């Protein structure tokens, strides 16, 4: 009997006992054993344990809010923001003309800056922070923008309109869409109409509400039922992206240098942070990651612990 | 198209809701038993379901459960790599509902002490034994179901279960 109750015993005696698979002789022998009572009690008491209740309805609600609520746009906020930004943009266009004085026009945004640009054909481009866009002054034969960073486009109907990035190209006919091309991240969300995305010899047609993404070699598509990208309303949002892109976005939005970045890029982040409130942004991102941090007095350096 | 297709389409809110209500608690408890932190388990459940929703057009209902578990376990492993969690049971594992009893205060004291020892013994189990032991006794899963969940043989599960119980007895005996 003792042999069978050793922890490395063959035959998993106690498992068979729990499953009522012992022979009557085995059971009788076990019941006579001094340890039998102890095992019996352990099982009885374990079976009576409960795990803390789980509010499934509330959890479902949170999942849904995360899908819709945090991404849902508030239409009224767009107008005043665009109005102030268009002033900055027209100044930027003038500067661009003076400096280059060639047929190329280029726009760059600094940390935490956004620009609204009216393109030669009347289409609208909103550049997000730390991004750069270049295009020909004359668009009579093709409509083409070279982009590095992130921008949102509202394209006037007409001939082919293309956005070229280091990661891939997007071609459209009259539509609204958002393009992100940052290091190895390439992401396109179509908000209206139809766009064609080609990246690494792969072409995909996106219609309203569809999104495409490639991070390094991994490609995915999903539905994003929002009216416009969240950063237009001063919120950065992420759908399960490696943490390095989130940290980079914080640096670009707030002109920060982050030190001690985690080396492990398998941490995946889903969530949003505001682009106009540093304290809230840091709290939002780092409390969910369970990371503590110190911000330097001049608010230029953030050290993670 | 046909009603049949809609019934299996997780992008349909009713289908997603039903699936969530059916799977959320078992998944959350599984992650808790495996990784040792109930709050973290609930966070992972949420993230896994958000990911499922975002990819709903690509995952059929029959595959949704394995998709969900794969996403959740990967997430748990990547979190574990950062902070090794000791199995936490305070406020997470509760005793049976104690009805007003006629028992003496001494008896209740002893009961309480035993419960504490029992939970400590569970926490002392190696991860795989703990997972199997709790899935079997608390989630009432069969050895076959547990074997399918962790992709090993039923024999391996029976062995782990036996070992877990032997260790539990030793822990409680000496505590």
Short mmCIF file of C-alpha atoms in Angstrom, two decimals, chain A residues 111 238 243-263 273 278 281-283 285-286 289 291-296 298-305:
data_model
loop_
_atom_site.label_atom_id
_atom_site.label_comp_id
_atom_site.label_asym_id
_atom_site.label_seq_id
_atom_site.Cartn_x
_atom_site.Cartn_y
_atom_site.Cartn_z
CA UNK A 111 6.83 66.73 -31.43
CA UNK A 238 -3.65 51.15 -30.30
CA UNK A 243 4.89 48.12 -26.82
CA UNK A 244 7.80 49.80 -28.65
CA UNK A 245 5.37 51.60 -31.00
CA UNK A 246 3.36 52.90 -28.07
CA UNK A 247 6.50 54.26 -26.39
CA UNK A 248 7.60 55.83 -29.67
CA UNK A 249 4.22 57.54 -30.02
CA UNK A 250 4.52 58.95 -26.50
CA UNK A 251 7.97 60.31 -27.37
CA UNK A 252 6.67 61.90 -30.55
CA UNK A 253 3.54 63.40 -29.06
CA UNK A 254 5.25 64.86 -26.00
CA UNK A 255 8.85 65.42 -27.15
CA UNK A 256 10.10 63.06 -24.48
CA UNK A 257 13.08 60.79 -24.28
CA UNK A 258 12.17 57.47 -22.65
CA UNK A 259 14.99 55.67 -20.91
CA UNK A 260 15.17 52.04 -19.78
CA UNK A 261 12.70 50.87 -22.38
CA UNK A 262 11.73 47.24 -21.87
CA UNK A 263 13.70 45.05 -24.23
CA UNK A 273 -3.88 57.86 -24.30
CA UNK A 278 1.15 64.23 -20.28
CA UNK A 281 -1.12 59.78 -20.75
CA UNK A 282 1.72 58.37 -18.65
CA UNK A 283 -0.64 57.15 -15.97
CA UNK A 285 -0.16 53.62 -20.31
CA UNK A 286 2.17 52.68 -17.49
CA UNK A 289 1.68 47.80 -17.80
CA UNK A 291 5.56 49.97 -14.70
CA UNK A 292 6.65 52.82 -12.43
CA UNK A 293 8.45 55.86 -13.80
CA UNK A 294 10.01 59.20 -12.92
CA UNK A 295 9.65 62.28 -15.07
CA UNK A 296 12.49 64.81 -15.08
CA UNK A 298 11.89 69.81 -17.47
CA UNK A 299 9.52 67.05 -18.62
CA UNK A 300 11.98 65.95 -21.29
CA UNK A 301 13.17 62.64 -19.88
CA UNK A 302 11.18 59.73 -18.57
CA UNK A 303 12.95 56.95 -16.74
CA UNK A 304 11.14 53.64 -16.43
CA UNK A 305 11.70 51.25 -13.58
#
